[in-house]
Amino acid sequence: MRQIAPSILSANYIKISEIIKILEKKGVDLIHVDAIDGVFAPNIGFSPKFVKEIASITDIPLDIHLMFCNPLKFVTLYIDAGARMISAHIESLDLASAEKFLEIVEERGILKGFAIKPSTEIPEWLNNLLEKVDYIVPMSVEPGFSGQKFIPQILSRIENFNILRKKRGYHYLIEADGGVNKENIKSLIEKGVDIFVIGAGIFGSNDIEESLEYFKKIVKEDGDKFG
Ligand code: DX5
Ligand code: ZN
Protein backbone atom coordinates (compact mmCIF):
# COMPACT_ATOMS: atom_id res chain seq x y z
CA MET A 1 0.00 0.00 0.00
CA ARG A 2 1.55 3.32 -1.10
CA GLN A 3 1.89 5.95 1.60
CA ILE A 4 1.89 9.75 1.82
CA ALA A 5 4.37 11.40 4.18
CA PRO A 6 4.06 15.21 4.35
CA SER A 7 7.46 16.76 5.18
CA ILE A 8 6.90 19.45 7.81
CA LEU A 9 10.22 21.22 7.20
CA SER A 10 8.32 23.63 4.98
CA ALA A 11 5.23 23.94 7.21
CA ASN A 12 4.40 27.00 9.33
CA TYR A 13 5.88 26.00 12.71
CA ILE A 14 3.71 28.42 14.67
CA LYS A 15 0.63 26.62 13.34
CA ILE A 16 2.02 23.12 13.72
CA SER A 17 -0.74 21.75 15.95
CA GLU A 18 -3.46 23.03 13.57
CA ILE A 19 -1.53 21.55 10.65
CA ILE A 20 -1.27 18.17 12.35
CA LYS A 21 -5.04 18.20 12.88
CA ILE A 22 -5.48 18.73 9.13
CA LEU A 23 -3.06 15.85 8.40
CA GLU A 24 -5.09 13.63 10.73
CA LYS A 25 -8.37 14.67 9.14
CA LYS A 26 -7.02 13.92 5.69
CA GLY A 27 -5.70 10.55 6.82
CA VAL A 28 -2.02 10.84 5.92
CA ASP A 29 0.04 7.73 6.63
CA LEU A 30 3.19 9.28 8.09
CA ILE A 31 4.75 12.60 9.03
CA HIS A 32 8.27 13.05 7.64
CA VAL A 33 10.50 14.98 10.05
CA ASP A 34 13.89 16.27 8.89
CA ALA A 35 16.62 16.33 11.54
CA ILE A 36 19.61 18.30 10.19
CA ASP A 37 22.84 19.11 12.06
CA GLY A 38 23.94 22.13 10.00
CA VAL A 39 27.14 20.35 8.93
CA PHE A 40 25.97 17.31 7.00
CA ALA A 41 23.63 19.65 5.13
CA PRO A 42 23.55 23.46 5.25
CA ASN A 43 20.43 23.91 7.35
CA ILE A 44 19.15 23.16 10.84
CA GLY A 45 16.29 20.70 11.30
CA PHE A 46 14.02 19.48 14.05
CA SER A 47 15.37 18.58 17.50
CA PRO A 48 14.44 15.49 19.55
CA LYS A 49 12.39 17.78 21.84
CA PHE A 50 10.29 18.97 18.93
CA VAL A 51 9.79 15.37 17.78
CA LYS A 52 8.67 14.41 21.28
CA GLU A 53 6.16 17.25 21.33
CA ILE A 54 4.73 16.24 17.96
CA ALA A 55 4.53 12.61 19.08
CA SER A 56 2.58 13.74 22.15
CA ILE A 57 -0.21 15.30 20.08
CA THR A 58 -0.69 12.73 17.30
CA ASP A 59 -0.78 9.02 16.59
CA ILE A 60 0.41 9.51 13.01
CA PRO A 61 3.72 7.59 12.87
CA LEU A 62 6.79 9.85 12.64
CA ASP A 63 9.41 9.11 9.97
CA ILE A 64 12.68 10.73 11.05
CA HIS A 65 15.24 11.58 8.35
CA LEU A 66 18.61 12.02 10.07
CA MET A 67 20.89 14.34 8.10
CA PHE A 68 23.74 14.09 10.59
CA CYS A 69 27.50 13.58 10.29
CA ASN A 70 27.31 11.29 13.31
CA PRO A 71 23.94 9.50 13.20
CA LEU A 72 24.99 6.88 15.78
CA LYS A 73 25.38 9.59 18.39
CA PHE A 74 21.79 10.84 17.96
CA VAL A 75 19.70 7.89 16.79
CA THR A 76 18.65 6.81 20.30
CA LEU A 77 17.56 10.34 21.23
CA TYR A 78 15.19 10.41 18.27
CA ILE A 79 13.87 6.91 18.94
CA ASP A 80 13.23 7.88 22.57
CA ALA A 81 11.45 11.00 21.31
CA GLY A 82 8.92 8.89 19.42
CA ALA A 83 10.30 7.94 15.97
CA ARG A 84 8.49 5.03 14.32
CA MET A 85 10.80 4.95 11.30
CA ILE A 86 14.31 6.38 11.13
CA SER A 87 16.80 6.73 8.30
CA ALA A 88 20.48 7.70 8.35
CA HIS A 89 22.60 8.79 5.38
CA ILE A 90 25.07 6.31 3.93
CA GLU A 91 27.52 9.18 3.39
CA SER A 92 27.94 9.34 7.19
CA LEU A 93 28.43 5.58 7.55
CA ASP A 94 30.68 2.69 6.61
CA LEU A 95 29.84 -1.00 6.79
CA ALA A 96 30.58 -1.31 10.53
CA SER A 97 28.70 1.83 11.63
CA ALA A 98 25.81 1.06 9.27
CA GLU A 99 25.49 -2.41 10.84
CA LYS A 100 25.55 -0.80 14.27
CA PHE A 101 22.82 1.64 13.21
CA LEU A 102 20.62 -1.23 12.00
CA GLU A 103 21.24 -3.12 15.23
CA ILE A 104 20.29 -0.16 17.47
CA VAL A 105 17.10 0.57 15.55
CA GLU A 106 16.13 -3.09 15.19
CA GLU A 107 16.44 -3.58 18.92
CA ARG A 108 13.89 -0.83 19.50
CA GLY A 109 11.44 -2.43 17.09
CA ILE A 110 10.98 0.45 14.65
CA LEU A 111 11.69 0.65 10.91
CA LYS A 112 15.25 1.35 9.79
CA GLY A 113 16.27 3.01 6.56
CA PHE A 114 19.21 4.37 4.61
CA ALA A 115 19.07 7.65 2.69
CA ILE A 116 21.35 8.46 -0.24
CA LYS A 117 22.29 11.88 -1.63
CA PRO A 118 21.63 12.21 -5.37
CA SER A 119 25.33 12.83 -6.06
CA THR A 120 26.57 9.77 -4.13
CA GLU A 121 27.71 6.66 -5.93
CA ILE A 122 26.27 3.61 -4.19
CA PRO A 123 29.04 1.94 -2.17
CA GLU A 124 29.61 -1.79 -2.39
CA TRP A 125 28.92 -2.29 1.35
CA LEU A 126 25.34 -1.12 0.97
CA ASN A 127 24.53 -4.12 -1.21
CA ASN A 128 25.46 -6.39 1.70
CA LEU A 129 22.91 -4.72 3.98
CA LEU A 130 19.94 -4.36 1.64
CA GLU A 131 18.32 -7.54 2.84
CA LYS A 132 18.21 -6.18 6.40
CA VAL A 133 16.90 -2.70 5.71
CA ASP A 134 13.20 -1.72 5.88
CA TYR A 135 13.38 1.28 3.56
CA ILE A 136 15.69 3.08 1.16
CA VAL A 137 15.54 6.82 0.42
CA PRO A 138 17.24 7.61 -2.90
CA MET A 139 16.96 11.40 -2.50
CA SER A 140 15.98 13.46 -5.51
CA VAL A 141 17.40 16.79 -4.24
CA GLU A 142 20.58 17.54 -2.30
CA PRO A 143 19.56 17.32 1.38
CA GLY A 144 18.83 20.41 3.44
CA PHE A 145 15.91 22.36 2.08
CA SER A 146 12.35 22.03 0.95
CA GLY A 147 11.24 23.55 -2.32
CA GLN A 148 14.15 22.42 -4.50
CA LYS A 149 13.83 21.11 -8.03
CA PHE A 150 13.46 17.36 -8.54
CA ILE A 151 16.52 15.75 -10.16
CA PRO A 152 15.01 13.50 -12.90
CA GLN A 153 18.13 11.30 -13.19
CA ILE A 154 17.15 9.75 -9.85
CA LEU A 155 14.22 7.98 -11.52
CA SER A 156 16.59 5.34 -12.90
CA ARG A 157 18.17 4.84 -9.44
CA ILE A 158 14.67 4.30 -8.01
CA GLU A 159 13.86 1.87 -10.79
CA ASN A 160 17.07 -0.07 -10.12
CA PHE A 161 16.21 -0.43 -6.43
CA ASN A 162 12.78 -1.69 -7.47
CA ILE A 163 14.21 -4.23 -9.92
CA LEU A 164 16.79 -5.39 -7.39
CA ARG A 165 14.30 -6.03 -4.60
CA LYS A 166 12.09 -8.07 -6.91
CA LYS A 167 15.05 -10.05 -8.21
CA ARG A 168 16.49 -10.82 -4.76
CA GLY A 169 13.24 -10.94 -2.77
CA TYR A 170 14.21 -8.04 -0.48
CA HIS A 171 11.46 -6.45 1.58
CA TYR A 172 12.61 -2.80 1.69
CA LEU A 173 10.22 -0.01 0.78
CA ILE A 174 11.32 2.80 -1.52
CA GLU A 175 10.78 6.32 -0.23
CA ALA A 176 10.95 9.32 -2.60
CA ASP A 177 12.16 12.54 -0.94
CA GLY A 178 12.86 15.82 -2.69
CA GLY A 179 10.89 17.86 -5.18
CA VAL A 180 7.96 15.43 -5.41
CA ASN A 181 5.13 17.29 -7.14
CA LYS A 182 2.06 16.94 -9.35
CA GLU A 183 4.22 16.69 -12.49
CA ASN A 184 6.52 13.86 -11.41
CA ILE A 185 4.33 11.81 -9.07
CA LYS A 186 3.05 9.50 -11.82
CA SER A 187 6.56 8.56 -12.95
CA LEU A 188 7.53 7.94 -9.33
CA ILE A 189 4.58 5.56 -8.92
CA GLU A 190 5.56 3.90 -12.18
CA LYS A 191 9.16 3.36 -11.04
CA GLY A 192 8.04 1.61 -7.84
CA VAL A 193 8.00 4.23 -5.06
CA ASP A 194 6.02 3.19 -1.94
CA ILE A 195 6.37 6.26 0.32
CA PHE A 196 5.96 9.77 -1.07
CA VAL A 197 7.55 12.52 1.03
CA ILE A 198 6.06 15.85 0.00
CA GLY A 199 7.03 19.24 1.45
CA ALA A 200 6.51 22.32 -0.71
CA GLY A 201 4.01 20.39 -2.87
CA ILE A 202 1.68 20.45 0.15
CA PHE A 203 2.75 23.28 2.47
CA GLY A 204 3.70 25.65 -0.32
CA SER A 205 0.25 25.48 -1.86
CA ASN A 206 -2.56 27.94 -1.10
CA ASP A 207 -4.85 25.14 -0.03
CA ILE A 208 -3.16 22.43 2.03
CA GLU A 209 -6.30 20.29 2.25
CA GLU A 210 -6.86 20.34 -1.49
CA SER A 211 -3.22 19.36 -2.18
CA LEU A 212 -3.45 16.51 0.32
CA GLU A 213 -6.60 15.27 -1.38
CA TYR A 214 -4.95 15.45 -4.79
CA PHE A 215 -1.88 13.47 -3.74
CA LYS A 216 -3.92 10.97 -1.77
CA LYS A 217 -6.18 10.28 -4.73
CA ILE A 218 -3.39 9.88 -7.23
CA VAL A 219 -1.22 7.72 -4.95
CA LYS A 220 -3.92 5.54 -3.41
CA GLU A 221 -6.78 5.34 -5.90
CA ASP A 222 -5.22 5.94 -9.29
CA GLY A 223 -1.82 4.51 -8.34
CA ASP A 224 -2.32 1.07 -9.84
CA LYS A 225 -2.93 2.56 -13.28
CA PHE A 226 0.69 3.80 -13.31
CA GLY A 227 2.47 1.41 -10.96
C1 DX5 B 1 15.29 17.88 2.13
C2 DX5 B 1 14.35 17.09 2.96
C3 DX5 B 1 12.99 16.91 2.43
C4 DX5 B 1 12.24 18.16 2.12
C5 DX5 B 1 11.18 17.79 1.12
O1 DX5 B 1 16.53 17.76 2.71
O2 DX5 B 1 14.87 15.80 3.19
O3 DX5 B 1 12.23 16.06 3.27
O4 DX5 B 1 11.65 18.75 3.24
O5 DX5 B 1 10.58 18.93 0.68
P1 DX5 B 1 10.16 19.13 -0.85
O6 DX5 B 1 9.08 18.16 -1.14
O7 DX5 B 1 9.70 20.56 -0.87
O8 DX5 B 1 11.39 18.91 -1.68
ZN1 ZN C 1 13.64 14.44 4.30
Coordinates of C-alpha atoms and ligand atoms in Angstrom, one line a residue:
M1 CA 0.0 0.0 0.0
R2 CA 1.5 3.3 -1.1
Q3 CA 1.9 6.0 1.6
I4 CA 1.9 9.7 1.8
A5 CA 4.4 11.4 4.2
P6 CA 4.1 15.2 4.3
S7 CA 7.5 16.8 5.2
I8 CA 6.9 19.4 7.8
L9 CA 10.2 21.2 7.2
S10 CA 8.3 23.6 5.0
A11 CA 5.2 23.9 7.2
N12 CA 4.4 27.0 9.3
Y13 CA 5.9 26.0 12.7
I14 CA 3.7 28.4 14.7
K15 CA 0.6 26.6 13.3
I16 CA 2.0 23.1 13.7
S17 CA -0.7 21.7 15.9
E18 CA -3.5 23.0 13.6
I19 CA -1.5 21.6 10.7
I20 CA -1.3 18.2 12.4
K21 CA -5.0 18.2 12.9
I22 CA -5.5 18.7 9.1
L23 CA -3.1 15.9 8.4
E24 CA -5.1 13.6 10.7
K25 CA -8.4 14.7 9.1
K26 CA -7.0 13.9 5.7
G27 CA -5.7 10.5 6.8
V28 CA -2.0 10.8 5.9
D29 CA 0.0 7.7 6.6
L30 CA 3.2 9.3 8.1
I31 CA 4.7 12.6 9.0
H32 CA 8.3 13.0 7.6
V33 CA 10.5 15.0 10.1
D34 CA 13.9 16.3 8.9
A35 CA 16.6 16.3 11.5
I36 CA 19.6 18.3 10.2
D37 CA 22.8 19.1 12.1
G38 CA 23.9 22.1 10.0
V39 CA 27.1 20.3 8.9
F40 CA 26.0 17.3 7.0
A41 CA 23.6 19.7 5.1
P42 CA 23.6 23.5 5.3
N43 CA 20.4 23.9 7.4
I44 CA 19.1 23.2 10.8
G45 CA 16.3 20.7 11.3
F46 CA 14.0 19.5 14.1
S47 CA 15.4 18.6 17.5
P48 CA 14.4 15.5 19.6
K49 CA 12.4 17.8 21.8
F50 CA 10.3 19.0 18.9
V51 CA 9.8 15.4 17.8
K52 CA 8.7 14.4 21.3
E53 CA 6.2 17.2 21.3
I54 CA 4.7 16.2 18.0
A55 CA 4.5 12.6 19.1
S56 CA 2.6 13.7 22.1
I57 CA -0.2 15.3 20.1
T58 CA -0.7 12.7 17.3
D59 CA -0.8 9.0 16.6
I60 CA 0.4 9.5 13.0
P61 CA 3.7 7.6 12.9
L62 CA 6.8 9.8 12.6
D63 CA 9.4 9.1 10.0
I64 CA 12.7 10.7 11.0
H65 CA 15.2 11.6 8.4
L66 CA 18.6 12.0 10.1
M67 CA 20.9 14.3 8.1
F68 CA 23.7 14.1 10.6
C69 CA 27.5 13.6 10.3
N70 CA 27.3 11.3 13.3
P71 CA 23.9 9.5 13.2
L72 CA 25.0 6.9 15.8
K73 CA 25.4 9.6 18.4
F74 CA 21.8 10.8 18.0
V75 CA 19.7 7.9 16.8
T76 CA 18.6 6.8 20.3
L77 CA 17.6 10.3 21.2
Y78 CA 15.2 10.4 18.3
I79 CA 13.9 6.9 18.9
D80 CA 13.2 7.9 22.6
A81 CA 11.5 11.0 21.3
G82 CA 8.9 8.9 19.4
A83 CA 10.3 7.9 16.0
R84 CA 8.5 5.0 14.3
M85 CA 10.8 4.9 11.3
I86 CA 14.3 6.4 11.1
S87 CA 16.8 6.7 8.3
A88 CA 20.5 7.7 8.3
H89 CA 22.6 8.8 5.4
I90 CA 25.1 6.3 3.9
E91 CA 27.5 9.2 3.4
S92 CA 27.9 9.3 7.2
L93 CA 28.4 5.6 7.6
D94 CA 30.7 2.7 6.6
L95 CA 29.8 -1.0 6.8
A96 CA 30.6 -1.3 10.5
S97 CA 28.7 1.8 11.6
A98 CA 25.8 1.1 9.3
E99 CA 25.5 -2.4 10.8
K100 CA 25.5 -0.8 14.3
F101 CA 22.8 1.6 13.2
L102 CA 20.6 -1.2 12.0
E103 CA 21.2 -3.1 15.2
I104 CA 20.3 -0.2 17.5
V105 CA 17.1 0.6 15.5
E106 CA 16.1 -3.1 15.2
E107 CA 16.4 -3.6 18.9
R108 CA 13.9 -0.8 19.5
G109 CA 11.4 -2.4 17.1
I110 CA 11.0 0.5 14.6
L111 CA 11.7 0.6 10.9
K112 CA 15.2 1.3 9.8
G113 CA 16.3 3.0 6.6
F114 CA 19.2 4.4 4.6
A115 CA 19.1 7.6 2.7
I116 CA 21.3 8.5 -0.2
K117 CA 22.3 11.9 -1.6
P118 CA 21.6 12.2 -5.4
S119 CA 25.3 12.8 -6.1
T120 CA 26.6 9.8 -4.1
E121 CA 27.7 6.7 -5.9
I122 CA 26.3 3.6 -4.2
P123 CA 29.0 1.9 -2.2
E124 CA 29.6 -1.8 -2.4
W125 CA 28.9 -2.3 1.3
L126 CA 25.3 -1.1 1.0
N127 CA 24.5 -4.1 -1.2
N128 CA 25.5 -6.4 1.7
L129 CA 22.9 -4.7 4.0
L130 CA 19.9 -4.4 1.6
E131 CA 18.3 -7.5 2.8
K132 CA 18.2 -6.2 6.4
V133 CA 16.9 -2.7 5.7
D134 CA 13.2 -1.7 5.9
Y135 CA 13.4 1.3 3.6
I136 CA 15.7 3.1 1.2
V137 CA 15.5 6.8 0.4
P138 CA 17.2 7.6 -2.9
M139 CA 17.0 11.4 -2.5
S140 CA 16.0 13.5 -5.5
V141 CA 17.4 16.8 -4.2
E142 CA 20.6 17.5 -2.3
P143 CA 19.6 17.3 1.4
G144 CA 18.8 20.4 3.4
F145 CA 15.9 22.4 2.1
S146 CA 12.3 22.0 1.0
G147 CA 11.2 23.5 -2.3
Q148 CA 14.2 22.4 -4.5
K149 CA 13.8 21.1 -8.0
F150 CA 13.5 17.4 -8.5
I151 CA 16.5 15.7 -10.2
P152 CA 15.0 13.5 -12.9
Q153 CA 18.1 11.3 -13.2
I154 CA 17.1 9.8 -9.8
L155 CA 14.2 8.0 -11.5
S156 CA 16.6 5.3 -12.9
R157 CA 18.2 4.8 -9.4
I158 CA 14.7 4.3 -8.0
E159 CA 13.9 1.9 -10.8
N160 CA 17.1 -0.1 -10.1
F161 CA 16.2 -0.4 -6.4
N162 CA 12.8 -1.7 -7.5
I163 CA 14.2 -4.2 -9.9
L164 CA 16.8 -5.4 -7.4
R165 CA 14.3 -6.0 -4.6
K166 CA 12.1 -8.1 -6.9
K167 CA 15.0 -10.1 -8.2
R168 CA 16.5 -10.8 -4.8
G169 CA 13.2 -10.9 -2.8
Y170 CA 14.2 -8.0 -0.5
H171 CA 11.5 -6.4 1.6
Y172 CA 12.6 -2.8 1.7
L173 CA 10.2 0.0 0.8
I174 CA 11.3 2.8 -1.5
E175 CA 10.8 6.3 -0.2
A176 CA 11.0 9.3 -2.6
D177 CA 12.2 12.5 -0.9
G178 CA 12.9 15.8 -2.7
G179 CA 10.9 17.9 -5.2
V180 CA 8.0 15.4 -5.4
N181 CA 5.1 17.3 -7.1
K182 CA 2.1 16.9 -9.4
E183 CA 4.2 16.7 -12.5
N184 CA 6.5 13.9 -11.4
I185 CA 4.3 11.8 -9.1
K186 CA 3.1 9.5 -11.8
S187 CA 6.6 8.6 -13.0
L188 CA 7.5 7.9 -9.3
I189 CA 4.6 5.6 -8.9
E190 CA 5.6 3.9 -12.2
K191 CA 9.2 3.4 -11.0
G192 CA 8.0 1.6 -7.8
V193 CA 8.0 4.2 -5.1
D194 CA 6.0 3.2 -1.9
I195 CA 6.4 6.3 0.3
F196 CA 6.0 9.8 -1.1
V197 CA 7.6 12.5 1.0
I198 CA 6.1 15.9 0.0
G199 CA 7.0 19.2 1.4
A200 CA 6.5 22.3 -0.7
G201 CA 4.0 20.4 -2.9
I202 CA 1.7 20.5 0.2
F203 CA 2.7 23.3 2.5
G204 CA 3.7 25.7 -0.3
S205 CA 0.2 25.5 -1.9
N206 CA -2.6 27.9 -1.1
D207 CA -4.9 25.1 0.0
I208 CA -3.2 22.4 2.0
E209 CA -6.3 20.3 2.2
E210 CA -6.9 20.3 -1.5
S211 CA -3.2 19.4 -2.2
L212 CA -3.4 16.5 0.3
E213 CA -6.6 15.3 -1.4
Y214 CA -4.9 15.5 -4.8
F215 CA -1.9 13.5 -3.7
K216 CA -3.9 11.0 -1.8
K217 CA -6.2 10.3 -4.7
I218 CA -3.4 9.9 -7.2
V219 CA -1.2 7.7 -5.0
K220 CA -3.9 5.5 -3.4
E221 CA -6.8 5.3 -5.9
D222 CA -5.2 5.9 -9.3
G223 CA -1.8 4.5 -8.3
D224 CA -2.3 1.1 -9.8
K225 CA -2.9 2.6 -13.3
F226 CA 0.7 3.8 -13.3
G227 CA 2.5 1.4 -11.0
Ligands
DX5_1 C1 15.3 17.9 2.1 C2 14.4 17.1 3.0 C3 13.0 16.9 2.4 C4 12.2 18.2 2.1 C5 11.2 17.8 1.1 O1 16.5 17.8 2.7 O2 14.9 15.8 3.2 O3 12.2 16.1 3.3 O4 11.6 18.8 3.2 O5 10.6 18.9 0.7 P1 10.2 19.1 -0.8 O6 9.1 18.2 -1.1 O7 9.7 20.6 -0.9 O8 11.4 18.9 -1.7
ZN2 ZN 13.6 14.4 4.3

